[in-house]
Short mmCIF file of N, CA, C and O in Angstrom, two decimals:
data_model
loop_
_atom_site.label_atom_id
_atom_site.label_comp_id
_atom_site.label_asym_id
_atom_site.label_seq_id
_atom_site.Cartn_x
_atom_site.Cartn_y
_atom_site.Cartn_z
N UNK A 25 -14.06 -10.13 -12.41
CA UNK A 25 -15.39 -10.52 -12.66
C UNK A 25 -16.29 -9.31 -12.11
O UNK A 25 -15.97 -8.68 -11.23
N UNK A 26 -17.56 -9.25 -12.80
CA UNK A 26 -18.49 -8.23 -12.25
C UNK A 26 -18.90 -8.49 -10.85
O UNK A 26 -18.91 -9.75 -10.45
N UNK A 27 -19.30 -7.50 -10.21
CA UNK A 27 -19.77 -7.51 -8.95
C UNK A 27 -21.05 -8.31 -8.76
O UNK A 27 -21.44 -8.75 -7.63
N UNK A 28 -21.89 -8.42 -9.82
CA UNK A 28 -23.21 -9.06 -9.72
C UNK A 28 -23.09 -10.56 -9.69
O UNK A 28 -24.07 -11.25 -9.38
N UNK A 29 -21.98 -11.19 -9.67
CA UNK A 29 -21.82 -12.64 -9.60
C UNK A 29 -22.01 -13.17 -8.33
O UNK A 29 -21.42 -12.53 -7.24
N UNK A 30 -22.56 -14.29 -8.05
CA UNK A 30 -22.81 -14.88 -6.74
C UNK A 30 -21.40 -15.25 -6.18
O UNK A 30 -20.59 -15.68 -6.83
N UNK A 31 -21.23 -15.09 -4.81
CA UNK A 31 -20.05 -15.47 -4.13
C UNK A 31 -19.89 -17.02 -4.12
O UNK A 31 -18.83 -17.53 -4.05
N UNK A 32 -21.02 -17.60 -3.87
CA UNK A 32 -21.07 -19.10 -3.72
C UNK A 32 -22.18 -19.62 -4.78
O UNK A 32 -23.25 -18.86 -4.83
N UNK A 33 -21.92 -20.61 -5.32
CA UNK A 33 -22.76 -21.34 -6.22
C UNK A 33 -23.12 -22.80 -5.73
O UNK A 33 -22.18 -23.44 -5.33
N UNK A 34 -24.25 -23.37 -6.05
CA UNK A 34 -24.59 -24.64 -5.68
C UNK A 34 -23.87 -25.65 -6.67
O UNK A 34 -23.58 -26.73 -6.31
N UNK A 35 -23.81 -25.24 -7.89
CA UNK A 35 -23.17 -26.20 -8.95
C UNK A 35 -22.56 -25.27 -10.02
O UNK A 35 -22.98 -24.16 -10.15
N UNK A 36 -21.73 -25.96 -10.87
CA UNK A 36 -21.03 -25.22 -11.82
C UNK A 36 -21.93 -24.60 -12.86
O UNK A 36 -21.62 -23.65 -13.56
N UNK A 37 -23.03 -25.31 -13.15
CA UNK A 37 -24.04 -24.66 -14.14
C UNK A 37 -24.53 -23.29 -13.68
O UNK A 37 -24.64 -22.50 -14.58
N UNK A 38 -24.74 -23.20 -12.40
CA UNK A 38 -25.19 -21.91 -11.96
C UNK A 38 -24.16 -20.74 -12.18
O UNK A 38 -24.58 -19.68 -12.67
N UNK A 39 -22.94 -21.03 -12.03
CA UNK A 39 -21.88 -20.16 -12.20
C UNK A 39 -21.76 -19.81 -13.77
O UNK A 39 -21.63 -18.70 -14.16
N UNK A 40 -21.95 -20.88 -14.56
CA UNK A 40 -21.79 -20.69 -15.95
C UNK A 40 -22.94 -19.71 -16.54
O UNK A 40 -22.69 -18.95 -17.44
N UNK A 41 -24.10 -20.03 -15.98
CA UNK A 41 -25.27 -19.14 -16.40
C UNK A 41 -25.04 -17.70 -15.80
O UNK A 41 -25.46 -16.75 -16.52
N UNK A 42 -24.45 -17.61 -14.59
CA UNK A 42 -24.19 -16.15 -14.20
C UNK A 42 -23.24 -15.50 -15.09
O UNK A 42 -23.34 -14.19 -15.37
N UNK A 43 -22.13 -16.08 -15.60
CA UNK A 43 -21.08 -15.61 -16.48
C UNK A 43 -21.67 -15.21 -17.88
O UNK A 43 -21.50 -14.19 -18.46
N UNK A 44 -22.39 -16.31 -18.48
CA UNK A 44 -22.67 -16.22 -19.82
C UNK A 44 -24.19 -15.83 -20.02
O UNK A 44 -24.74 -15.64 -21.07
N UNK A 45 -24.94 -15.60 -18.94
CA UNK A 45 -26.31 -15.21 -18.98
C UNK A 45 -26.37 -13.86 -19.62
O UNK A 45 -25.49 -13.02 -19.76
N UNK A 46 -27.62 -13.47 -20.14
CA UNK A 46 -27.86 -12.35 -20.86
C UNK A 46 -27.92 -12.63 -22.30
O UNK A 46 -27.04 -13.41 -22.76
N UNK A 47 -28.65 -11.82 -22.99
CA UNK A 47 -28.72 -12.00 -24.40
C UNK A 47 -27.50 -11.56 -25.19
O UNK A 47 -26.97 -10.44 -24.86
N UNK A 48 -27.04 -12.30 -25.99
CA UNK A 48 -26.03 -12.01 -27.03
C UNK A 48 -24.50 -12.50 -26.59
O UNK A 48 -23.72 -12.50 -27.44
N UNK A 49 -24.40 -12.64 -25.41
CA UNK A 49 -22.96 -12.94 -24.89
C UNK A 49 -22.57 -14.22 -25.53
O UNK A 49 -21.45 -14.28 -26.10
N UNK A 50 -23.24 -15.15 -25.52
CA UNK A 50 -22.87 -16.51 -26.14
C UNK A 50 -22.67 -16.49 -27.61
O UNK A 50 -21.88 -17.12 -28.17
N UNK A 51 -23.56 -15.62 -28.23
CA UNK A 51 -23.44 -15.43 -29.69
C UNK A 51 -22.17 -14.82 -30.11
O UNK A 51 -21.42 -15.10 -31.01
N UNK A 52 -21.82 -13.76 -29.39
CA UNK A 52 -20.55 -13.07 -29.47
C UNK A 52 -19.31 -13.92 -29.43
O UNK A 52 -18.49 -13.93 -30.27
N UNK A 53 -19.43 -14.69 -28.35
CA UNK A 53 -18.41 -15.62 -28.06
C UNK A 53 -18.20 -16.67 -29.15
O UNK A 53 -17.19 -17.16 -29.53
N UNK A 54 -19.37 -17.27 -29.65
CA UNK A 54 -19.38 -18.23 -30.75
C UNK A 54 -18.69 -17.50 -32.10
O UNK A 54 -17.93 -18.30 -32.66
N UNK A 55 -18.99 -16.39 -32.33
CA UNK A 55 -18.35 -15.79 -33.43
C UNK A 55 -16.81 -15.71 -33.25
O UNK A 55 -16.09 -15.75 -34.16
N UNK A 56 -16.51 -15.21 -32.08
CA UNK A 56 -15.11 -14.92 -31.76
C UNK A 56 -14.26 -16.33 -31.67
O UNK A 56 -13.02 -16.26 -31.82
N UNK A 57 -14.99 -17.32 -31.36
CA UNK A 57 -14.47 -18.67 -31.41
C UNK A 57 -13.80 -19.07 -32.68
O UNK A 57 -12.77 -19.65 -32.81
N UNK A 58 -14.38 -18.53 -33.78
CA UNK A 58 -13.79 -18.79 -35.14
C UNK A 58 -12.63 -17.95 -35.42
O UNK A 58 -11.90 -18.36 -36.42
N UNK A 59 -12.30 -16.99 -34.67
CA UNK A 59 -11.16 -16.25 -34.90
C UNK A 59 -11.33 -14.65 -34.41
O UNK A 59 -12.58 -14.26 -34.40
N UNK A 60 -10.25 -13.95 -34.37
CA UNK A 60 -10.47 -12.50 -34.07
C UNK A 60 -11.31 -11.70 -35.14
O UNK A 60 -11.11 -12.00 -36.31
N UNK A 61 -12.03 -10.75 -34.60
CA UNK A 61 -12.79 -9.96 -35.51
C UNK A 61 -12.88 -8.44 -35.07
O UNK A 61 -12.74 -8.19 -33.96
N UNK A 62 -12.95 -7.59 -36.05
CA UNK A 62 -12.99 -6.27 -35.80
C UNK A 62 -14.49 -5.98 -35.51
O UNK A 62 -15.41 -6.66 -35.74
N UNK A 63 -14.63 -4.85 -34.77
CA UNK A 63 -16.06 -4.30 -34.39
C UNK A 63 -17.04 -4.44 -35.58
O UNK A 63 -18.13 -5.01 -35.46
N UNK A 64 -16.68 -3.94 -36.63
CA UNK A 64 -17.61 -3.78 -37.93
C UNK A 64 -17.95 -5.34 -38.36
O UNK A 64 -19.14 -5.55 -38.77
N UNK A 65 -17.06 -6.19 -38.29
CA UNK A 65 -17.27 -7.62 -38.79
C UNK A 65 -18.26 -8.27 -37.87
O UNK A 65 -19.15 -8.92 -38.21
N UNK A 66 -18.08 -8.01 -36.48
CA UNK A 66 -18.97 -8.62 -35.48
C UNK A 66 -20.50 -7.99 -35.68
O UNK A 66 -21.37 -8.82 -35.66
N UNK A 67 -20.36 -6.71 -35.98
CA UNK A 67 -21.75 -6.05 -36.15
C UNK A 67 -22.41 -6.59 -37.32
O UNK A 67 -23.67 -6.83 -37.31
N UNK A 68 -21.64 -6.78 -38.45
CA UNK A 68 -22.32 -7.39 -39.67
C UNK A 68 -22.99 -8.78 -39.54
O UNK A 68 -23.86 -9.20 -40.13
N UNK A 69 -22.22 -9.59 -38.51
CA UNK A 69 -22.78 -10.92 -38.30
C UNK A 69 -24.01 -10.90 -37.42
O UNK A 69 -24.61 -11.97 -37.39
N UNK A 70 -24.28 -9.81 -36.81
CA UNK A 70 -25.43 -9.91 -35.98
C UNK A 70 -26.11 -8.58 -36.26
O UNK A 70 -26.25 -7.63 -35.46
N UNK A 71 -26.84 -8.39 -37.36
CA UNK A 71 -27.61 -7.19 -37.95
C UNK A 71 -28.65 -6.77 -37.04
O UNK A 71 -28.93 -5.62 -37.02
N UNK A 72 -29.24 -7.67 -36.33
CA UNK A 72 -30.43 -7.19 -35.49
C UNK A 72 -29.96 -6.72 -34.02
O UNK A 72 -30.85 -6.07 -33.33
N UNK A 73 -28.66 -6.85 -33.78
CA UNK A 73 -28.22 -6.36 -32.61
C UNK A 73 -27.84 -4.89 -32.58
O UNK A 73 -27.13 -4.37 -33.61
N UNK A 74 -28.33 -4.13 -31.69
CA UNK A 74 -28.02 -2.61 -31.66
C UNK A 74 -26.52 -2.32 -31.37
O UNK A 74 -25.97 -3.18 -30.57
N UNK A 75 -26.02 -1.25 -31.80
CA UNK A 75 -24.61 -0.83 -31.55
C UNK A 75 -24.37 -0.72 -30.08
O UNK A 75 -23.35 -1.33 -29.51
N UNK A 76 -25.27 -0.16 -29.36
CA UNK A 76 -25.20 0.08 -27.86
C UNK A 76 -25.14 -1.28 -27.22
O UNK A 76 -24.19 -1.38 -26.32
N UNK A 77 -25.87 -2.21 -27.50
CA UNK A 77 -25.79 -3.52 -26.78
C UNK A 77 -24.60 -4.30 -27.21
O UNK A 77 -23.98 -4.80 -26.25
N UNK A 78 -24.12 -4.18 -28.41
CA UNK A 78 -22.92 -4.84 -28.72
C UNK A 78 -21.69 -4.24 -28.01
O UNK A 78 -20.89 -5.02 -27.44
N UNK A 79 -21.78 -3.01 -27.93
CA UNK A 79 -20.69 -2.28 -27.22
C UNK A 79 -20.69 -2.70 -25.75
O UNK A 79 -19.73 -2.99 -25.06
N UNK A 80 -21.87 -2.73 -25.17
CA UNK A 80 -22.12 -3.18 -23.66
C UNK A 80 -21.67 -4.56 -23.39
O UNK A 80 -20.90 -4.83 -22.52
N UNK A 81 -22.03 -5.48 -24.26
CA UNK A 81 -21.73 -6.87 -24.08
C UNK A 81 -20.23 -7.06 -24.27
O UNK A 81 -19.65 -7.89 -23.58
N UNK A 82 -19.68 -6.46 -25.22
CA UNK A 82 -18.15 -6.60 -25.34
C UNK A 82 -17.36 -6.07 -24.20
O UNK A 82 -16.46 -6.72 -23.72
N UNK A 83 -17.87 -5.02 -23.64
CA UNK A 83 -17.37 -4.43 -22.36
C UNK A 83 -17.42 -5.38 -21.19
O UNK A 83 -16.41 -5.64 -20.38
N UNK A 84 -18.60 -6.03 -21.13
CA UNK A 84 -18.90 -6.98 -20.05
C UNK A 84 -17.93 -8.31 -20.21
O UNK A 84 -17.35 -8.81 -19.14
N UNK A 85 -17.80 -8.75 -21.47
CA UNK A 85 -16.97 -9.80 -21.67
C UNK A 85 -15.51 -9.59 -21.44
O UNK A 85 -14.83 -10.41 -21.00
N UNK A 86 -15.17 -8.35 -21.62
CA UNK A 86 -13.78 -7.90 -21.48
C UNK A 86 -13.53 -7.88 -19.84
O UNK A 86 -12.45 -8.38 -19.42
N UNK A 87 -14.42 -7.40 -19.14
CA UNK A 87 -14.48 -7.28 -17.63
C UNK A 87 -14.25 -8.75 -17.07
O UNK A 87 -13.60 -8.95 -16.17
N UNK A 88 -15.17 -9.54 -17.80
CA UNK A 88 -15.03 -10.96 -17.19
C UNK A 88 -13.77 -11.85 -17.61
O UNK A 88 -13.52 -12.97 -17.18
N UNK A 89 -12.94 -11.12 -18.34
CA UNK A 89 -11.72 -11.72 -18.95
C UNK A 89 -11.95 -12.75 -19.95
O UNK A 89 -11.00 -13.62 -20.16
N UNK A 90 -13.01 -12.77 -20.70
CA UNK A 90 -13.27 -13.67 -21.67
C UNK A 90 -12.86 -13.14 -23.16
O UNK A 90 -12.62 -13.93 -23.97
N UNK A 91 -12.84 -11.82 -23.42
CA UNK A 91 -12.57 -11.20 -24.48
C UNK A 91 -11.41 -10.13 -24.43
O UNK A 91 -11.47 -9.45 -23.44
N UNK A 92 -10.44 -10.01 -25.27
CA UNK A 92 -9.57 -8.99 -25.20
C UNK A 92 -9.73 -8.04 -26.44
O UNK A 92 -10.30 -8.43 -27.50
N UNK A 93 -9.29 -6.75 -26.33
CA UNK A 93 -9.39 -5.87 -27.32
C UNK A 93 -8.10 -5.43 -27.78
O UNK A 93 -7.32 -4.89 -26.96
N UNK A 94 -7.69 -5.65 -29.01
CA UNK A 94 -6.32 -5.22 -29.55
C UNK A 94 -6.58 -3.92 -30.27
O UNK A 94 -7.09 -3.88 -31.32
N UNK A 95 -5.90 -2.85 -29.82
CA UNK A 95 -6.10 -1.60 -30.52
C UNK A 95 -4.95 -1.27 -31.29
O UNK A 95 -3.73 -1.39 -30.67
N UNK A 96 -4.85 -0.78 -32.41
CA UNK A 96 -3.77 -0.36 -33.17
C UNK A 96 -3.50 0.96 -32.80
O UNK A 96 -4.36 1.87 -32.52
N UNK A 97 -2.21 1.31 -32.76
CA UNK A 97 -1.71 2.62 -32.28
C UNK A 97 -2.11 3.88 -33.24
O UNK A 97 -2.31 4.90 -32.67
N UNK A 98 -2.36 3.58 -34.40
CA UNK A 98 -2.68 4.61 -35.44
C UNK A 98 -4.11 5.12 -35.05
O UNK A 98 -5.06 4.36 -34.78
N UNK A 99 -4.41 6.43 -35.11
CA UNK A 99 -5.58 7.04 -34.90
C UNK A 99 -6.48 6.66 -35.99
O UNK A 99 -6.46 6.54 -37.14
N UNK A 100 -7.89 6.27 -35.43
CA UNK A 100 -8.84 5.82 -36.36
C UNK A 100 -8.83 4.38 -36.88
O UNK A 100 -9.68 3.91 -37.53
N UNK A 101 -7.78 3.68 -36.42
CA UNK A 101 -7.61 2.29 -36.86
C UNK A 101 -8.63 1.46 -36.04
O UNK A 101 -8.82 1.77 -34.73
N UNK A 102 -9.33 0.47 -36.60
CA UNK A 102 -10.28 -0.32 -35.88
C UNK A 102 -9.63 -1.27 -34.91
O UNK A 102 -8.46 -1.68 -35.21
N UNK A 103 -10.33 -1.45 -33.75
CA UNK A 103 -9.85 -2.41 -32.84
C UNK A 103 -10.32 -3.92 -33.20
O UNK A 103 -11.22 -4.16 -33.89
N UNK A 104 -9.46 -4.82 -32.81
CA UNK A 104 -9.82 -6.24 -33.10
C UNK A 104 -10.08 -6.90 -31.68
O UNK A 104 -9.43 -6.85 -30.81
N UNK A 105 -11.20 -7.71 -31.68
CA UNK A 105 -11.66 -8.49 -30.48
C UNK A 105 -11.34 -9.98 -30.78
O UNK A 105 -11.35 -10.49 -31.82
N UNK A 106 -10.88 -10.46 -29.70
CA UNK A 106 -10.50 -11.99 -29.77
C UNK A 106 -10.74 -12.61 -28.30
O UNK A 106 -10.73 -11.86 -27.35
N UNK A 107 -10.89 -13.92 -28.38
CA UNK A 107 -10.98 -14.64 -27.16
C UNK A 107 -9.74 -14.72 -26.39
O UNK A 107 -8.67 -14.79 -26.94
N UNK A 108 -9.87 -14.51 -25.06
CA UNK A 108 -8.58 -14.71 -24.28
C UNK A 108 -8.45 -16.24 -24.11
O UNK A 108 -9.31 -16.97 -24.51
N UNK A 109 -7.39 -16.75 -23.31
CA UNK A 109 -7.25 -18.16 -23.02
C UNK A 109 -8.42 -18.65 -22.20
O UNK A 109 -9.01 -19.79 -22.46
N UNK A 110 -8.95 -17.72 -21.40
CA UNK A 110 -10.15 -18.11 -20.61
C UNK A 110 -11.31 -18.25 -21.40
O UNK A 110 -12.10 -19.07 -21.20
N UNK A 111 -11.55 -17.33 -22.36
CA UNK A 111 -12.62 -17.33 -23.27
C UNK A 111 -12.56 -18.52 -24.15
O UNK A 111 -13.54 -19.28 -24.44
N UNK A 112 -11.40 -18.94 -24.65
CA UNK A 112 -11.24 -20.08 -25.54
C UNK A 112 -11.50 -21.32 -24.77
O UNK A 112 -12.01 -22.30 -25.43
N UNK A 113 -11.32 -21.30 -23.54
CA UNK A 113 -11.56 -22.56 -22.73
C UNK A 113 -13.17 -22.92 -22.74
O UNK A 113 -13.43 -24.02 -22.47
N UNK A 114 -13.97 -21.97 -23.13
CA UNK A 114 -15.37 -22.18 -23.27
C UNK A 114 -15.77 -22.80 -24.55
O UNK A 114 -16.93 -23.12 -24.92
N UNK A 115 -14.79 -23.06 -25.55
CA UNK A 115 -14.98 -23.61 -26.88
C UNK A 115 -15.90 -24.84 -26.77
O UNK A 115 -16.72 -24.97 -27.70
N UNK A 116 -15.61 -25.74 -25.88
CA UNK A 116 -16.29 -26.99 -25.74
C UNK A 116 -17.79 -26.77 -25.44
O UNK A 116 -18.70 -27.41 -25.95
N UNK A 117 -18.03 -25.89 -24.40
CA UNK A 117 -19.31 -25.50 -24.13
C UNK A 117 -20.03 -24.99 -25.29
O UNK A 117 -21.22 -25.28 -25.56
N UNK A 118 -19.46 -23.96 -25.89
CA UNK A 118 -20.04 -23.31 -27.09
C UNK A 118 -20.40 -24.26 -28.20
O UNK A 118 -21.45 -24.20 -28.78
N UNK A 119 -19.51 -25.15 -28.48
CA UNK A 119 -19.71 -26.27 -29.50
C UNK A 119 -20.82 -27.20 -29.02
O UNK A 119 -21.69 -27.51 -29.93
N UNK A 120 -20.86 -27.51 -27.86
CA UNK A 120 -22.02 -28.40 -27.23
C UNK A 120 -23.38 -27.65 -27.46
O UNK A 120 -24.40 -28.23 -27.86
N UNK A 121 -23.43 -26.28 -27.25
CA UNK A 121 -24.65 -25.55 -27.42
C UNK A 121 -24.98 -25.63 -28.93
O UNK A 121 -26.20 -25.70 -29.27
N UNK A 122 -23.97 -25.42 -29.76
CA UNK A 122 -24.19 -25.32 -31.21
C UNK A 122 -24.79 -26.70 -31.70
O UNK A 122 -25.73 -26.83 -32.50
N UNK A 123 -24.20 -27.73 -31.31
CA UNK A 123 -24.50 -29.04 -31.66
C UNK A 123 -25.98 -29.39 -31.17
O UNK A 123 -26.73 -29.96 -31.86
#
């Protein structure tokens, strides 16, 4: 987990907001909840999101252990992003937010 997370929290909601806080993280997770996607497909689903921000948010989600990146060994092949088991466990929360 990133160093900026609090060591102690008063309630689980505080921890949830610390992990998922920030613009676009929950949107990215919601798209990946539907299944693995390549970078270009994620980018196409969020046209107002800058490439730099998408790259940063994906890196943060990987550091937090919520998203994994599967790279194909061939040079120039696109990577596929998908939820880890930890990320998939947020499915109920993401669905509740959607509802």
